[in-house]
């Protein structure tokens, strides 16, 4: 009894390739970031986690209008705005973690991190919706549940590392 296996569709192959890049590139950047500057690593993680947490909190407190109801119905405009502003404040308060950066650079980076984290979260939600699953744990077993917690961070890491390289070398943006 031999199973006849169907060849993988191009969609499946591209999805697998995207998944490998989506996870490995940010993790390689993360390793470089931790190796070069634990302060910058901490700054990034606290920004993303603060953005996610405050977005959810503001959204629950006063968010009525969904940001993108077809992709992520729980995300609201109020939550997004609250998360963004909170991220700016967190960046300013944590300026000591990136001592070589000027205040305007910190605020700019915090705003970009907030925007990219939101995009990462929305893209991950879109992928889950396309696959017809509630969370990545359904598709990727144990590691999928972890991916659900860090989808924003995975998108923010490469952008942050790119900008941090310029700021650390005192190159004006």
CSV table of C-alpha atoms in Angstrom, one decimal:
chain,number,residue,atom,x,y,z
A,1,UNK,CA,0.0,0.0,0.0
A,2,UNK,CA,1.7,3.0,-1.2
A,3,UNK,CA,0.4,6.5,-0.7
A,4,UNK,CA,0.4,8.6,-3.8
A,5,UNK,CA,1.5,12.0,-2.7
A,6,UNK,CA,0.2,15.1,-4.4
A,7,UNK,CA,2.9,17.6,-5.5
A,8,UNK,CA,3.0,20.8,-3.4
A,9,UNK,CA,1.3,23.7,-4.9
A,10,UNK,CA,3.2,26.9,-5.6
A,11,UNK,CA,1.1,28.6,-2.9
A,12,UNK,CA,2.3,26.1,-0.4
A,13,UNK,CA,5.9,26.3,-1.4
A,14,UNK,CA,5.9,30.2,-1.3
A,15,UNK,CA,4.1,30.0,2.1
A,16,UNK,CA,6.8,27.8,3.5
A,17,UNK,CA,9.6,30.0,2.1
A,18,UNK,CA,7.9,33.1,3.5
A,19,UNK,CA,7.5,31.5,6.9
A,20,UNK,CA,11.1,30.5,7.0
A,21,UNK,CA,12.2,34.1,6.1
A,22,UNK,CA,9.6,35.6,8.4
A,23,UNK,CA,11.1,33.8,11.4
A,24,UNK,CA,14.8,33.4,10.7
A,25,UNK,CA,15.6,36.9,9.5
A,26,UNK,CA,14.3,38.6,12.6
A,27,UNK,CA,15.9,36.0,14.8
A,28,UNK,CA,19.3,36.6,13.1
A,29,UNK,CA,18.8,40.3,13.6
A,30,UNK,CA,17.8,39.7,17.2
A,31,UNK,CA,21.0,37.7,17.9
A,32,UNK,CA,23.1,40.5,16.4
A,33,UNK,CA,21.2,43.1,18.5
A,34,UNK,CA,21.6,41.2,21.8
A,35,UNK,CA,25.3,40.6,21.0
A,36,UNK,CA,26.0,44.3,20.2
A,37,UNK,CA,23.8,46.2,22.7
A,38,UNK,CA,21.6,44.7,25.4
A,39,UNK,CA,20.3,48.2,26.1
A,40,UNK,CA,18.9,48.5,22.5
A,41,UNK,CA,17.5,45.0,22.8
A,42,UNK,CA,15.7,45.9,26.0
A,43,UNK,CA,14.5,49.2,24.5
A,44,UNK,CA,13.0,47.4,21.5
A,45,UNK,CA,11.3,44.7,23.5
A,46,UNK,CA,9.8,47.1,26.0
A,47,UNK,CA,8.6,49.4,23.2
A,48,UNK,CA,6.8,46.5,21.4
A,49,UNK,CA,5.4,45.0,24.5
A,50,UNK,CA,4.3,48.4,25.8
A,51,UNK,CA,2.7,49.2,22.5
A,52,UNK,CA,0.8,45.9,22.4
A,53,UNK,CA,-0.3,46.1,26.0
A,54,UNK,CA,-1.4,49.7,25.9
A,55,UNK,CA,-3.1,49.3,22.5
A,56,UNK,CA,-5.2,46.5,24.0
A,57,UNK,CA,-5.9,48.4,27.2
A,58,UNK,CA,-7.0,51.6,25.4
A,59,UNK,CA,-9.0,49.6,23.0
A,60,UNK,CA,-10.9,47.8,25.8
A,61,UNK,CA,-11.5,51.1,27.6
A,62,UNK,CA,-12.8,53.2,24.8
A,63,UNK,CA,-12.5,51.6,21.5
A,64,UNK,CA,-15.7,51.3,19.5
A,65,UNK,CA,-14.6,51.7,15.9
A,66,UNK,CA,-12.6,48.8,14.5
A,67,UNK,CA,-9.4,49.6,12.7
A,68,UNK,CA,-9.6,46.8,10.1
A,69,UNK,CA,-12.7,44.7,10.9
A,70,UNK,CA,-12.1,42.2,8.1
A,71,UNK,CA,-8.6,41.4,9.4
A,72,UNK,CA,-8.6,41.9,13.1
A,73,UNK,CA,-12.0,43.0,14.5
A,74,UNK,CA,-10.8,43.5,18.0
A,75,UNK,CA,-8.2,46.2,17.0
A,76,UNK,CA,-9.7,49.7,17.3
A,77,UNK,CA,-8.7,53.2,16.3
A,78,UNK,CA,-8.6,54.3,20.0
A,79,UNK,CA,-6.5,51.3,20.9
A,80,UNK,CA,-4.1,52.0,18.0
A,81,UNK,CA,-3.8,55.7,18.9
A,82,UNK,CA,-3.3,54.9,22.6
A,83,UNK,CA,-0.7,52.3,21.9
A,84,UNK,CA,1.2,54.7,19.6
A,85,UNK,CA,1.2,57.6,22.1
A,86,UNK,CA,2.2,55.2,24.9
A,87,UNK,CA,5.0,53.9,22.8
A,88,UNK,CA,6.3,57.5,22.3
A,89,UNK,CA,6.2,58.1,26.1
A,90,UNK,CA,7.8,54.7,26.9
A,91,UNK,CA,10.6,55.5,24.4
A,92,UNK,CA,11.2,58.9,26.1
A,93,UNK,CA,11.2,57.4,29.6
A,94,UNK,CA,13.6,54.6,28.5
A,95,UNK,CA,16.1,57.0,26.8
A,96,UNK,CA,18.8,55.8,29.2
A,97,UNK,CA,18.9,52.4,27.4
A,98,UNK,CA,20.1,54.1,24.2
A,99,UNK,CA,22.5,56.8,25.6
A,100,UNK,CA,24.0,57.8,22.2
A,101,UNK,CA,20.7,58.7,20.6
A,102,UNK,CA,19.1,62.1,20.7
A,103,UNK,CA,15.6,62.6,22.0
A,104,UNK,CA,14.1,63.3,18.6
A,105,UNK,CA,15.7,60.1,17.3
A,106,UNK,CA,14.2,58.1,20.2
A,107,UNK,CA,10.8,59.5,19.5
A,108,UNK,CA,11.0,58.8,15.8
A,109,UNK,CA,12.2,55.3,16.4
A,110,UNK,CA,9.4,54.7,19.0
A,111,UNK,CA,6.8,55.9,16.5
A,112,UNK,CA,8.2,53.7,13.7
A,113,UNK,CA,8.4,50.7,16.1
A,114,UNK,CA,4.7,51.2,17.0
A,115,UNK,CA,3.7,51.5,13.3
A,116,UNK,CA,5.7,48.4,12.2
A,117,UNK,CA,4.5,46.4,15.2
A,118,UNK,CA,0.9,47.1,14.3
A,119,UNK,CA,1.6,46.2,10.7
A,120,UNK,CA,3.2,42.9,11.8
A,121,UNK,CA,0.2,42.1,14.0
A,122,UNK,CA,-2.2,42.9,11.2
A,123,UNK,CA,-0.2,40.8,8.6
A,124,UNK,CA,-0.1,37.9,11.1
A,125,UNK,CA,-3.9,38.2,11.6
A,126,UNK,CA,-4.4,38.3,7.9
A,127,UNK,CA,-2.3,35.1,7.4
A,128,UNK,CA,-4.3,33.4,10.1
A,129,UNK,CA,-7.6,34.4,8.6
A,130,UNK,CA,-6.4,33.2,5.2
A,131,UNK,CA,-5.5,29.9,6.7
A,132,UNK,CA,-8.8,29.7,8.6
A,133,UNK,CA,-7.3,29.4,12.0
A,134,UNK,CA,-7.6,31.4,15.2
A,135,UNK,CA,-4.0,31.2,16.2
A,136,UNK,CA,-0.7,29.9,14.8
A,137,UNK,CA,-0.7,27.1,17.3
A,138,UNK,CA,-3.3,25.3,15.2
A,139,UNK,CA,-0.9,25.3,12.2
A,140,UNK,CA,2.6,25.2,13.9
A,141,UNK,CA,1.9,23.2,17.1
A,142,UNK,CA,3.8,24.4,20.1
A,143,UNK,CA,5.9,27.1,18.3
A,144,UNK,CA,2.8,28.6,16.8
A,145,UNK,CA,1.5,29.8,20.1
A,146,UNK,CA,4.8,31.5,20.8
A,147,UNK,CA,4.6,33.1,17.4
A,148,UNK,CA,1.2,34.6,18.3
A,149,UNK,CA,2.8,36.4,21.2
A,150,UNK,CA,5.7,37.8,19.2
A,151,UNK,CA,4.4,38.6,15.7
A,152,UNK,CA,4.7,42.3,16.3
A,153,UNK,CA,8.2,41.9,17.5
A,154,UNK,CA,9.3,39.8,14.6
A,155,UNK,CA,8.3,42.6,12.2
A,156,UNK,CA,9.9,45.3,14.3
A,157,UNK,CA,13.3,43.7,14.8
A,158,UNK,CA,14.7,44.1,11.3
A,159,UNK,CA,13.5,47.7,11.0
A,160,UNK,CA,14.8,48.6,14.4
A,161,UNK,CA,18.2,47.0,13.7
A,162,UNK,CA,18.6,48.8,10.4
A,163,UNK,CA,17.9,52.2,12.0
A,164,UNK,CA,20.0,51.4,15.1
A,165,UNK,CA,23.0,50.7,12.9
A,166,UNK,CA,22.7,54.2,11.5
A,167,UNK,CA,22.1,55.9,14.8
A,168,UNK,CA,25.0,54.0,16.5
A,169,UNK,CA,27.3,55.2,13.8
A,170,UNK,CA,26.1,58.8,14.3
A,171,UNK,CA,24.8,59.0,10.7
A,172,UNK,CA,21.9,61.4,10.4
A,173,UNK,CA,18.7,60.0,9.1
